[in-house]
Amino acid sequence: MSDVLRIGSRKSSLAKLQTCLVQDNLRKLYPELELQLFFKEASGDQDLTTPLWKMGSRGVFTQDLTKELVQGNVDVVVHSFKDLDLEGHEGTETIMVLPRADQRDVLLFKRSSYENPPKEIKIHSSSPRREYNLSAFLPNALPSRLQNVPISFHPVRGNVQTRLRKWKADPEVSGLVVAKAALDRLLSENFSFSSTEEYSELRKEIRSSIANELFMVLPLSKNPNAPAQGALAAEFRKGDERTKKLLLPLSNPKEEEAVLEERKILSYFGGGCHQKIGVSVILGGPADFLFVRGKTDSGSELDAFDRWNGEELPIPSSLDLVFPKPRQGFRMKRSPVQASVPKEKFWFVSRADSLPQDWKLPGPETIFIVAGAKTWEKLASRDVWVNGSTDGLGEEDAKDIVSFYESDPDFIKLTHEESDIIEGVWRRFVTYKVDFDSEQPDLSGYSHFFWMSASQFDRAYKKNPEIGSRIHSCGTGATYKYIRKTLGSAAKIFAFPNFESWERACKGEVPDFLTKRGAV
């Protein structure tokens, strides 16, 4: 057996870094194996003016390296998985290697445009997917001072640092959208090339470019990623069992299954960079979720937000057995308690009620992470710059959201008095109380429940303990953990991304395009 493995990739700084990550992990596994790196400029790197979706051929970042592989000049090529053709290459195989990086996109925004709103918000992005989904999301997600300002998107090409330079240099452009995985990786120091002058200077340039500017990590529920974004693929010649055997320890079958599902769903609509479709499979602890948003070539609008690949919820024998229904629930009143505005820099806000109306809210120097899109929009209407949302997946995700900005953030969680019944990740900061009416609905006749909070469940369970054996649903975060801890491992508990997806599941509904095209 040869004791040399030749690894190829593009010549961009990000591509070389990603290849270095693979090399470093292989070196740990096989210290006697000689690893040789080969870098080549791809055709997509040479044309920096034409938007990718307008280029005539597919695989503009991968086909040149695949050719080197097929010709035997290298043994394996490391790609950004999202750049690979959906059809693949008949002479090669691919597997996903290393853990997937953050799937989300980031909007970088000039502080000057926030402080002095322009007549038009111009955003650099060449992605039809980003333009379509963000045109719907941003008008209500930006602070109120910017909400009536027209938004337009303008193509930009080049590597991350080139796009940052173009964004900073053009006084007419307010924002730039980039993949968060690219920022996270380029700002990291966990690879053997990291101390070289190229990467030291690159980190300085990126940090200098984004220092004092604003950022918004865009939620996957509103802006799903390009399929496979954040994942790395290793391509090797079909039948090369030696290389495959060397790479397999770097794979994660569960993550690869999610990535392949994203690509499979996009393929139903033809694939290609011109598509206005984002697909995210989220591996979320007690349940995995699927987000699909966009517009097909035929003009059909897609908006799916559902569980993926999990145990199916038993459908109730009658919808009369489901609690709550819209505008039904616990009668309660939320009231602010006396609390001064906290001075901490990182705030996690689970509900808009957590921010008293009489507070003078801090500006964008405070980092706001919210639990969901509804809370985001309510805070934005109060002129708050929101930096990200955990999409109902649990408050611990707040740390990952700000990873490129602060590696060890110390969040406070603005919450209510009874929230101490759950084990939270962040320090509690009580800003309101919940007073339940003395008369509450009798739940003993219901079979299926969706809980908005642990305190709601706790109150209902104490009044009607017989509901413990029924079927319960909630998000994946603290409420799920509390119900599981209270009812035990045998309890029937299902996690959903939101109330609406649970409601559809109770009716036995599945998004139309998924059933027709065989995705589920």
Short mmCIF file of C-alpha atoms in Angstrom, two decimals:
data_model
loop_
_atom_site.label_atom_id
_atom_site.label_comp_id
_atom_site.label_asym_id
_atom_site.label_seq_id
_atom_site.Cartn_x
_atom_site.Cartn_y
_atom_site.Cartn_z
CA MET A 1 0.00 0.00 0.00
CA SER A 2 1.27 3.46 -0.89
CA ASP A 3 2.09 5.58 2.14
CA VAL A 4 1.27 8.84 0.31
CA LEU A 5 -2.13 10.54 -0.04
CA ARG A 6 -2.38 13.47 -2.46
CA ILE A 7 -5.11 15.98 -1.51
CA GLY A 8 -6.31 18.68 -3.88
CA SER A 9 -8.50 21.78 -3.53
CA ARG A 10 -9.02 25.29 -4.86
CA LYS A 11 -6.42 27.98 -4.16
CA SER A 12 -8.66 30.35 -2.20
CA SER A 13 -7.76 30.97 1.44
CA LEU A 14 -10.98 29.34 2.64
CA ALA A 15 -10.54 26.26 0.43
CA LYS A 16 -6.95 25.79 1.58
CA LEU A 17 -8.02 26.18 5.22
CA GLN A 18 -10.73 23.54 4.78
CA THR A 19 -8.22 21.20 3.17
CA CYS A 20 -5.85 21.85 6.06
CA LEU A 21 -8.57 20.79 8.51
CA VAL A 22 -8.94 17.49 6.66
CA GLN A 23 -5.16 17.06 6.51
CA ASP A 24 -4.77 17.72 10.24
CA ASN A 25 -7.41 15.14 11.14
CA LEU A 26 -5.91 12.54 8.82
CA ARG A 27 -2.48 13.19 10.31
CA LYS A 28 -3.85 12.44 13.80
CA LEU A 29 -5.30 9.16 12.55
CA TYR A 30 -2.36 8.10 10.38
CA PRO A 31 0.90 9.66 11.62
CA GLU A 32 2.97 7.48 9.23
CA LEU A 33 0.98 8.59 6.16
CA GLU A 34 2.62 11.24 3.98
CA LEU A 35 0.09 13.89 3.00
CA GLN A 36 0.76 16.04 -0.07
CA LEU A 37 -1.39 19.09 -0.86
CA PHE A 38 -2.18 20.33 -4.36
CA PHE A 39 -3.96 23.65 -4.97
CA LYS A 40 -5.42 24.90 -8.24
CA GLU A 41 -7.46 27.93 -9.26
CA ALA A 42 -10.97 26.96 -10.39
CA SER A 43 -12.72 28.51 -13.40
CA GLY A 44 -15.25 30.07 -11.02
CA ASP A 45 -12.39 31.96 -9.34
CA GLN A 46 -11.25 33.51 -12.61
CA ASP A 47 -14.52 35.23 -13.59
CA LEU A 48 -15.34 37.56 -10.68
CA THR A 49 -18.01 39.63 -12.42
CA THR A 50 -20.66 37.22 -13.73
CA PRO A 51 -23.17 36.08 -11.06
CA LEU A 52 -22.80 32.34 -10.50
CA TRP A 53 -26.38 31.62 -11.51
CA LYS A 54 -25.72 33.25 -14.91
CA MET A 55 -22.69 31.10 -15.69
CA GLY A 56 -23.44 28.55 -18.39
CA SER A 57 -21.93 25.46 -16.77
CA ARG A 58 -22.38 23.82 -13.38
CA GLY A 59 -19.58 22.94 -11.03
CA VAL A 60 -17.58 26.09 -11.75
CA PHE A 61 -15.74 25.68 -8.43
CA THR A 62 -15.33 21.90 -8.63
CA GLN A 63 -15.02 20.56 -12.19
CA ASP A 64 -11.37 21.58 -12.65
CA LEU A 65 -10.30 19.72 -9.51
CA THR A 66 -12.49 16.72 -10.38
CA LYS A 67 -10.65 16.53 -13.71
CA GLU A 68 -7.30 16.37 -11.85
CA LEU A 69 -8.75 13.57 -9.72
CA VAL A 70 -10.04 11.51 -12.66
CA GLN A 71 -6.70 11.91 -14.45
CA GLY A 72 -4.92 10.49 -11.39
CA ASN A 73 -3.01 13.63 -10.43
CA VAL A 74 -4.51 13.64 -6.92
CA ASP A 75 -6.17 10.97 -4.75
CA VAL A 76 -8.87 13.05 -3.11
CA VAL A 77 -10.33 16.54 -3.54
CA VAL A 78 -11.83 18.56 -0.67
CA HIS A 79 -14.84 20.64 -1.73
CA SER A 80 -17.40 22.84 -0.09
CA PHE A 81 -20.25 20.34 -0.38
CA LYS A 82 -22.70 22.98 -1.60
CA ASP A 83 -20.54 23.60 -4.71
CA LEU A 84 -20.85 20.02 -6.00
CA ASP A 85 -23.20 19.18 -8.87
CA LEU A 86 -26.36 17.49 -7.66
CA GLU A 87 -25.85 14.81 -10.34
CA GLY A 88 -22.32 13.95 -9.24
CA HIS A 89 -19.61 12.60 -11.57
CA GLU A 90 -19.79 9.09 -13.00
CA GLY A 91 -16.14 8.35 -12.28
CA THR A 92 -16.03 9.52 -8.65
CA GLU A 93 -17.62 9.08 -5.24
CA THR A 94 -18.05 11.58 -2.40
CA ILE A 95 -18.48 11.37 1.34
CA MET A 96 -19.00 14.15 3.85
CA VAL A 97 -16.02 14.68 6.16
CA LEU A 98 -15.65 16.49 9.50
CA PRO A 99 -18.48 18.07 11.50
CA ARG A 100 -20.69 20.49 9.63
CA ALA A 101 -20.11 24.16 10.39
CA ASP A 102 -22.94 26.63 11.07
CA GLN A 103 -25.50 26.50 8.24
CA ARG A 104 -26.75 30.08 8.62
CA ASP A 105 -26.06 33.25 6.69
CA VAL A 106 -24.93 36.52 8.27
CA LEU A 107 -26.00 40.02 7.29
CA LEU A 108 -23.19 42.50 7.97
CA PHE A 109 -24.55 46.05 8.15
CA LYS A 110 -22.81 49.40 8.34
CA ARG A 111 -23.37 51.26 11.59
CA SER A 112 -23.55 54.49 9.58
CA SER A 113 -26.62 53.17 7.72
CA TYR A 114 -28.25 52.32 11.04
CA GLU A 115 -27.52 55.70 12.59
CA ASN A 116 -28.41 57.68 9.45
CA PRO A 117 -30.88 55.58 7.42
CA PRO A 118 -30.30 55.88 3.67
CA LYS A 119 -33.04 56.47 1.10
CA GLU A 120 -32.45 52.90 -0.12
CA ILE A 121 -30.87 49.94 1.65
CA LYS A 122 -28.53 48.32 -0.85
CA ILE A 123 -27.26 44.85 0.04
CA HIS A 124 -24.45 42.95 -1.67
CA SER A 125 -25.45 39.38 -2.53
CA SER A 126 -25.38 37.38 -5.76
CA SER A 127 -27.68 34.64 -4.43
CA PRO A 128 -31.26 34.48 -5.77
CA ARG A 129 -32.14 32.39 -2.71
CA ARG A 130 -30.96 35.06 -0.29
CA GLU A 131 -32.57 37.86 -2.26
CA TYR A 132 -35.96 36.12 -2.40
CA ASN A 133 -36.14 35.06 1.24
CA LEU A 134 -34.59 38.18 2.74
CA SER A 135 -36.86 40.46 0.70
CA ALA A 136 -39.71 38.92 2.70
CA PHE A 137 -37.95 38.78 6.09
CA LEU A 138 -35.96 41.99 6.44
CA PRO A 139 -38.77 44.58 6.12
CA ASN A 140 -40.12 43.45 9.52
CA ALA A 141 -36.82 42.24 11.02
CA LEU A 142 -34.81 45.43 10.72
CA PRO A 143 -35.30 48.08 13.44
CA SER A 144 -38.34 50.32 12.96
CA ARG A 145 -36.16 53.25 11.80
CA LEU A 146 -35.28 51.16 8.70
CA GLN A 147 -38.58 49.41 8.09
CA ASN A 148 -40.02 51.78 5.49
CA VAL A 149 -36.79 52.09 3.52
CA PRO A 150 -36.74 50.24 0.15
CA ILE A 151 -34.35 47.26 0.02
CA SER A 152 -32.45 46.16 -3.08
CA PHE A 153 -29.86 43.45 -3.73
CA HIS A 154 -26.78 43.86 -5.92
CA PRO A 155 -24.40 41.15 -7.22
CA VAL A 156 -20.94 40.82 -5.72
CA ARG A 157 -18.28 38.20 -6.47
CA GLY A 158 -14.96 37.19 -4.97
CA ASN A 159 -13.68 35.48 -1.86
CA VAL A 160 -14.80 36.64 1.59
CA GLN A 161 -12.09 39.25 2.01
CA THR A 162 -12.71 40.65 -1.49
CA ARG A 163 -16.42 40.98 -0.80
CA LEU A 164 -15.70 42.66 2.52
CA ARG A 165 -13.45 45.20 0.78
CA LYS A 166 -16.10 45.95 -1.86
CA TRP A 167 -18.75 46.38 0.85
CA LYS A 168 -16.61 48.74 2.93
CA ALA A 169 -15.41 50.74 -0.08
CA ASP A 170 -18.83 51.55 -1.54
CA PRO A 171 -20.62 54.28 0.48
CA GLU A 172 -23.89 53.46 -1.32
CA VAL A 173 -23.98 49.86 -0.02
CA SER A 174 -25.30 49.21 3.50
CA GLY A 175 -25.13 45.43 3.84
CA LEU A 176 -23.33 42.26 2.81
CA VAL A 177 -24.62 38.69 3.20
CA VAL A 178 -22.03 35.92 3.72
CA ALA A 179 -22.09 32.33 4.95
CA LYS A 180 -21.46 32.18 8.67
CA ALA A 181 -19.39 29.01 8.19
CA ALA A 182 -16.89 31.02 6.14
CA LEU A 183 -16.50 33.67 8.86
CA ASP A 184 -16.25 31.08 11.62
CA ARG A 185 -13.56 29.13 9.81
CA LEU A 186 -11.50 32.10 8.61
CA LEU A 187 -11.47 33.61 12.11
CA SER A 188 -10.54 30.33 13.79
CA GLU A 189 -7.06 29.22 14.81
CA ASN A 190 -7.69 25.47 15.10
CA PHE A 191 -5.71 24.38 12.02
CA SER A 192 -2.00 23.93 11.40
CA PHE A 193 -1.75 26.77 8.84
CA SER A 194 -3.29 29.28 11.26
CA SER A 195 -0.02 30.87 12.40
CA THR A 196 1.21 31.60 8.87
CA GLU A 197 1.32 35.21 7.72
CA GLU A 198 -1.49 34.64 5.20
CA TYR A 199 -4.01 33.61 7.85
CA SER A 200 -2.81 35.93 10.59
CA GLU A 201 -3.22 38.90 8.24
CA LEU A 202 -6.55 37.57 6.98
CA ARG A 203 -7.97 37.38 10.52
CA LYS A 204 -6.80 40.93 11.18
CA GLU A 205 -8.41 42.18 7.97
CA ILE A 206 -11.75 40.50 8.66
CA ARG A 207 -11.90 41.69 12.26
CA SER A 208 -10.96 45.21 11.18
CA SER A 209 -13.69 45.16 8.50
CA ILE A 210 -16.49 44.10 10.84
CA ALA A 211 -15.33 45.95 13.96
CA ASN A 212 -17.86 48.61 14.99
CA GLU A 213 -20.32 47.42 12.34
CA LEU A 214 -23.54 45.50 13.03
CA PHE A 215 -24.38 41.87 12.36
CA MET A 216 -27.53 39.81 12.06
CA VAL A 217 -27.33 35.99 11.98
CA LEU A 218 -30.30 35.14 9.78
CA PRO A 219 -32.70 32.49 11.12
CA LEU A 220 -33.05 29.29 9.13
CA SER A 221 -36.81 29.37 9.60
CA LYS A 222 -36.93 32.51 7.44
CA ASN A 223 -33.79 32.10 5.34
CA PRO A 224 -32.91 28.40 4.97
CA ASN A 225 -29.38 27.71 3.79
CA ALA A 226 -28.19 26.63 0.39
CA PRO A 227 -28.31 22.82 0.52
CA ALA A 228 -25.16 21.41 2.18
CA GLN A 229 -23.89 24.88 3.22
CA GLY A 230 -21.24 24.52 5.93
CA ALA A 231 -20.43 20.89 5.04
CA LEU A 232 -17.22 19.56 3.48
CA ALA A 233 -17.10 16.79 0.88
CA ALA A 234 -14.19 14.54 0.00
CA GLU A 235 -14.30 13.31 -3.61
CA PHE A 236 -12.25 10.29 -4.70
CA ARG A 237 -12.10 7.95 -7.66
CA LYS A 238 -14.81 5.29 -7.81
CA GLY A 239 -13.35 1.96 -6.74
CA ASP A 240 -10.46 3.49 -4.77
CA GLU A 241 -11.14 1.52 -1.60
CA ARG A 242 -7.84 2.53 0.00
CA THR A 243 -8.69 6.25 -0.04
CA LYS A 244 -12.26 5.58 1.01
CA LYS A 245 -11.06 3.54 3.99
CA LEU A 246 -8.72 6.35 5.05
CA LEU A 247 -11.54 8.94 4.88
CA LEU A 248 -14.38 7.02 6.52
CA PRO A 249 -13.29 7.75 10.12
CA LEU A 250 -13.82 11.46 9.34
CA SER A 251 -17.47 10.94 8.37
CA ASN A 252 -20.67 11.33 10.40
CA PRO A 253 -23.55 9.30 8.87
CA LYS A 254 -26.28 11.28 10.64
CA GLU A 255 -24.97 14.65 9.45
CA GLU A 256 -24.32 13.30 5.96
CA GLU A 257 -27.89 12.00 5.76
CA ALA A 258 -29.18 15.49 6.57
CA VAL A 259 -26.95 17.10 3.94
CA LEU A 260 -27.98 14.59 1.27
CA GLU A 261 -31.65 15.17 2.11
CA GLU A 262 -31.20 18.91 1.54
CA ARG A 263 -29.61 18.25 -1.85
CA LYS A 264 -32.28 15.69 -2.72
CA ILE A 265 -35.10 18.15 -2.04
CA LEU A 266 -33.44 20.84 -4.16
CA SER A 267 -33.00 18.32 -6.98
CA TYR A 268 -36.80 17.92 -7.16
CA PHE A 269 -36.88 21.47 -8.50
CA GLY A 270 -33.95 21.18 -10.89
CA GLY A 271 -31.05 22.39 -8.77
CA GLY A 272 -28.54 25.01 -9.83
CA CYS A 273 -27.35 28.37 -8.45
CA HIS A 274 -30.28 30.17 -10.10
CA GLN A 275 -32.80 28.56 -7.73
CA LYS A 276 -34.53 30.78 -5.18
CA ILE A 277 -34.86 27.87 -2.76
CA GLY A 278 -33.27 27.28 0.64
CA VAL A 279 -33.41 23.89 2.39
CA SER A 280 -32.29 23.24 5.96
CA VAL A 281 -32.32 20.01 7.91
CA ILE A 282 -31.64 20.83 11.55
CA LEU A 283 -30.39 18.11 13.86
CA GLY A 284 -31.97 19.34 17.07
CA GLY A 285 -31.57 16.94 19.97
CA PRO A 286 -35.01 15.41 20.72
CA ALA A 287 -36.17 16.00 17.13
CA ASP A 288 -34.82 16.98 13.73
CA PHE A 289 -36.49 19.74 11.72
CA LEU A 290 -36.85 20.61 8.05
CA PHE A 291 -37.16 24.20 6.81
CA VAL A 292 -37.87 24.89 3.13
CA ARG A 293 -38.55 28.36 1.75
CA GLY A 294 -38.35 29.85 -1.71
CA LYS A 295 -39.91 30.01 -5.14
CA THR A 296 -39.67 27.42 -7.90
CA ASP A 297 -39.01 28.09 -11.58
CA SER A 298 -42.72 27.54 -12.20
CA GLY A 299 -43.62 30.24 -9.68
CA SER A 300 -44.80 27.99 -6.82
CA GLU A 301 -44.01 29.35 -3.36
CA LEU A 302 -42.52 26.94 -0.82
CA ASP A 303 -42.80 27.39 2.93
CA ALA A 304 -42.38 24.18 4.95
CA PHE A 305 -41.43 24.13 8.61
CA ASP A 306 -41.80 20.62 9.98
CA ARG A 307 -40.32 17.67 11.83
CA TRP A 308 -37.98 15.45 9.82
CA ASN A 309 -37.09 11.81 10.20
CA GLY A 310 -38.55 11.43 13.70
CA GLU A 311 -41.16 9.23 15.34
CA GLU A 312 -44.54 10.13 13.93
CA LEU A 313 -47.04 11.83 16.20
CA PRO A 314 -50.08 9.57 16.79
CA ILE A 315 -52.99 11.35 15.10
CA PRO A 316 -55.85 12.10 17.53
CA SER A 317 -59.13 10.29 16.90
CA SER A 318 -60.84 13.68 16.88
CA LEU A 319 -59.58 17.26 16.75
CA ASP A 320 -61.90 17.92 19.69
CA LEU A 321 -59.28 16.08 21.79
CA VAL A 322 -56.52 18.57 20.93
CA PHE A 323 -55.46 21.37 23.32
CA PRO A 324 -55.02 24.21 22.70
CA LYS A 325 -56.76 25.30 19.55
CA PRO A 326 -56.12 28.77 18.11
CA ARG A 327 -57.18 31.47 20.60
CA GLN A 328 -57.74 28.81 23.26
CA GLY A 329 -55.52 28.28 26.25
CA PHE A 330 -54.80 29.42 29.76
CA ARG A 331 -56.27 32.69 30.94
CA MET A 332 -53.42 34.74 32.34
CA LYS A 333 -52.05 38.22 32.72
CA ARG A 334 -48.41 39.21 32.31
CA SER A 335 -47.29 42.18 34.39
CA PRO A 336 -43.88 43.85 34.64
CA VAL A 337 -41.99 43.73 37.93
CA GLN A 338 -39.76 46.52 39.09
CA ALA A 339 -36.39 46.06 37.41
CA SER A 340 -33.77 48.43 36.09
CA VAL A 341 -32.32 48.04 32.62
CA PRO A 342 -29.48 45.50 32.91
CA LYS A 343 -25.97 46.59 31.99
CA GLU A 344 -24.87 43.19 30.61
CA LYS A 345 -23.86 43.08 26.95
CA PHE A 346 -25.56 39.81 25.90
CA TRP A 347 -29.34 39.44 26.31
CA PHE A 348 -31.46 36.38 25.54
CA VAL A 349 -35.13 37.31 25.15
CA SER A 350 -37.67 34.47 25.06
CA ARG A 351 -40.76 36.70 24.82
CA ALA A 352 -41.32 40.31 23.83
CA ASP A 353 -43.12 40.74 27.19
CA SER A 354 -39.70 40.38 28.83
CA LEU A 355 -38.85 43.94 27.79
CA PRO A 356 -40.98 46.38 29.85
CA GLN A 357 -42.62 49.07 27.75
CA ASP A 358 -41.25 51.84 29.96
CA TRP A 359 -37.62 50.78 29.47
CA LYS A 360 -35.35 52.89 27.34
CA LEU A 361 -33.82 50.05 25.38
CA PRO A 362 -30.09 50.02 24.60
CA GLY A 363 -28.73 50.38 21.08
CA PRO A 364 -26.83 47.87 18.97
CA GLU A 365 -23.91 47.77 21.40
CA THR A 366 -26.11 45.26 23.28
CA ILE A 367 -26.41 41.86 21.59
CA PHE A 368 -30.02 40.65 21.43
CA ILE A 369 -30.77 36.99 20.74
CA VAL A 370 -34.44 35.96 20.70
CA ALA A 371 -36.27 32.64 20.85
CA GLY A 372 -38.28 32.99 17.65
CA ALA A 373 -39.34 35.12 14.69
CA LYS A 374 -42.45 36.57 16.37
CA THR A 375 -40.41 37.93 19.26
CA TRP A 376 -37.84 39.23 16.75
CA GLU A 377 -40.44 41.26 14.88
CA LYS A 378 -41.96 42.68 18.07
CA LEU A 379 -38.55 43.85 19.27
CA ALA A 380 -37.73 45.28 15.85
CA SER A 381 -40.95 47.31 15.99
CA ARG A 382 -39.47 48.94 19.12
CA ASP A 383 -36.36 49.86 17.09
CA VAL A 384 -34.19 47.08 18.54
CA TRP A 385 -31.39 45.67 16.37
CA VAL A 386 -31.85 41.90 16.85
CA ASN A 387 -28.71 39.84 16.22
CA GLY A 388 -30.23 36.38 15.87
CA SER A 389 -32.84 33.80 16.82
CA THR A 390 -32.56 30.29 18.25
CA ASP A 391 -35.64 29.35 16.18
CA GLY A 392 -37.19 27.62 19.20
CA LEU A 393 -34.33 25.09 19.33
CA GLY A 394 -33.16 25.97 22.84
CA GLU A 395 -31.44 28.92 24.47
CA GLU A 396 -27.99 27.26 24.40
CA ASP A 397 -27.86 27.97 20.63
CA ALA A 398 -27.33 31.65 21.46
CA LYS A 399 -23.63 30.95 22.04
CA ASP A 400 -23.23 29.43 18.56
CA ILE A 401 -25.04 32.36 16.96
CA VAL A 402 -22.43 34.87 18.17
CA SER A 403 -19.39 32.55 17.84
CA PHE A 404 -17.54 34.69 15.27
CA TYR A 405 -18.15 37.80 17.39
CA GLU A 406 -17.46 36.45 20.90
CA SER A 407 -16.20 32.96 21.74
CA ASP A 408 -17.41 32.92 25.35
CA PRO A 409 -20.47 35.19 25.76
CA ASP A 410 -22.11 35.57 29.15
CA PHE A 411 -25.83 35.92 28.43
CA ILE A 412 -28.59 36.92 30.78
CA LYS A 413 -32.06 35.54 30.11
CA LEU A 414 -34.88 38.04 30.54
CA THR A 415 -37.77 36.01 31.91
CA HIS A 416 -40.62 35.71 34.45
CA GLU A 417 -40.77 34.85 38.14
CA GLU A 418 -41.79 31.19 37.79
CA SER A 419 -39.07 30.34 35.27
CA ASP A 420 -36.85 29.02 38.06
CA ILE A 421 -38.60 25.64 37.81
CA ILE A 422 -36.47 24.83 34.77
CA GLU A 423 -32.72 24.41 34.49
CA GLY A 424 -31.67 27.16 32.12
CA VAL A 425 -28.31 27.73 30.49
CA TRP A 426 -28.09 31.46 31.21
CA ARG A 427 -28.45 33.59 34.33
CA ARG A 428 -32.06 34.61 34.93
CA PHE A 429 -33.04 38.29 34.99
CA VAL A 430 -36.68 38.59 36.07
CA THR A 431 -38.65 41.37 34.38
CA TYR A 432 -42.29 40.23 34.61
CA LYS A 433 -44.70 37.93 36.42
CA VAL A 434 -47.52 35.73 35.17
CA ASP A 435 -50.83 35.72 37.04
CA PHE A 436 -53.15 32.87 36.08
CA ASP A 437 -56.90 33.21 36.56
CA SER A 438 -58.28 31.08 39.35
CA GLU A 439 -60.62 29.33 36.90
CA GLN A 440 -58.75 27.37 34.26
CA PRO A 441 -59.94 24.86 31.64
CA ASP A 442 -60.47 21.25 32.68
CA LEU A 443 -57.91 19.29 30.63
CA SER A 444 -58.87 15.79 31.71
CA GLY A 445 -60.81 15.08 28.49
CA TYR A 446 -57.99 15.91 26.05
CA SER A 447 -55.52 13.45 24.54
CA HIS A 448 -52.99 15.75 22.78
CA PHE A 449 -51.31 18.86 24.23
CA PHE A 450 -48.90 21.50 23.00
CA TRP A 451 -47.12 23.43 25.75
CA MET A 452 -45.80 26.95 25.24
CA SER A 453 -43.84 26.95 28.52
CA ALA A 454 -42.79 24.72 31.39
CA SER A 455 -44.82 26.79 33.85
CA GLN A 456 -48.01 26.18 31.81
CA PHE A 457 -47.40 22.44 31.84
CA ASP A 458 -46.50 22.46 35.53
CA ARG A 459 -49.71 24.24 36.50
CA ALA A 460 -51.87 21.98 34.31
CA TYR A 461 -50.22 18.77 35.51
CA LYS A 462 -50.72 19.66 39.16
CA LYS A 463 -54.42 20.32 38.54
CA ASN A 464 -54.98 17.31 36.24
CA PRO A 465 -52.26 14.70 36.99
CA GLU A 466 -54.06 12.15 34.79
CA ILE A 467 -52.81 14.02 31.69
CA GLY A 468 -49.32 12.71 32.38
CA SER A 469 -50.08 9.56 30.36
CA ARG A 470 -51.39 11.53 27.38
CA ILE A 471 -49.44 12.80 24.34
CA HIS A 472 -47.43 15.98 24.88
CA SER A 473 -45.62 18.27 22.44
CA CYS A 474 -43.48 21.42 22.70
CA GLY A 475 -40.24 22.89 21.37
CA THR A 476 -36.84 21.25 21.80
CA GLY A 477 -35.54 23.49 24.58
CA ALA A 478 -36.10 23.94 28.30
CA THR A 479 -39.82 23.07 28.21
CA TYR A 480 -39.09 19.70 26.60
CA LYS A 481 -36.41 18.93 29.18
CA TYR A 482 -38.71 19.86 32.06
CA ILE A 483 -41.63 17.71 30.84
CA ARG A 484 -39.28 14.78 30.19
CA LYS A 485 -37.76 15.12 33.66
CA THR A 486 -41.21 15.36 35.28
CA LEU A 487 -42.92 12.50 33.42
CA GLY A 488 -39.93 10.21 32.93
CA SER A 489 -38.36 8.39 30.00
CA ALA A 490 -41.50 6.42 29.09
CA ALA A 491 -43.63 9.54 28.58
CA LYS A 492 -44.96 10.30 25.11
CA ILE A 493 -43.33 13.65 24.28
CA PHE A 494 -42.79 15.03 20.79
CA ALA A 495 -40.75 18.07 19.80
CA PHE A 496 -41.96 20.45 17.08
CA PRO A 497 -40.47 23.63 15.64
CA ASN A 498 -43.66 25.60 16.42
CA PHE A 499 -47.36 25.38 17.25
CA GLU A 500 -48.41 25.55 13.60
CA SER A 501 -46.39 22.48 12.60
CA TRP A 502 -47.86 20.54 15.55
CA GLU A 503 -51.34 21.62 14.51
CA ARG A 504 -50.74 20.31 10.97
CA ALA A 505 -49.41 17.03 12.34
CA CYS A 506 -52.56 16.57 14.44
CA LYS A 507 -54.55 16.87 11.21
CA GLY A 508 -52.26 14.42 9.42
CA GLU A 509 -51.10 17.07 6.97
CA VAL A 510 -47.73 17.02 5.22
CA PRO A 511 -46.47 19.81 2.91
CA ASP A 512 -47.84 19.09 -0.55
CA PHE A 513 -44.53 19.08 -2.43
CA LEU A 514 -43.03 16.59 0.04
CA THR A 515 -45.78 14.01 -0.43
CA LYS A 516 -46.05 14.42 -4.19
CA ARG A 517 -42.32 14.15 -4.77
CA GLY A 518 -41.71 11.35 -2.29
CA ALA A 519 -39.48 13.29 0.11
CA VAL A 520 -41.39 11.79 3.05
#
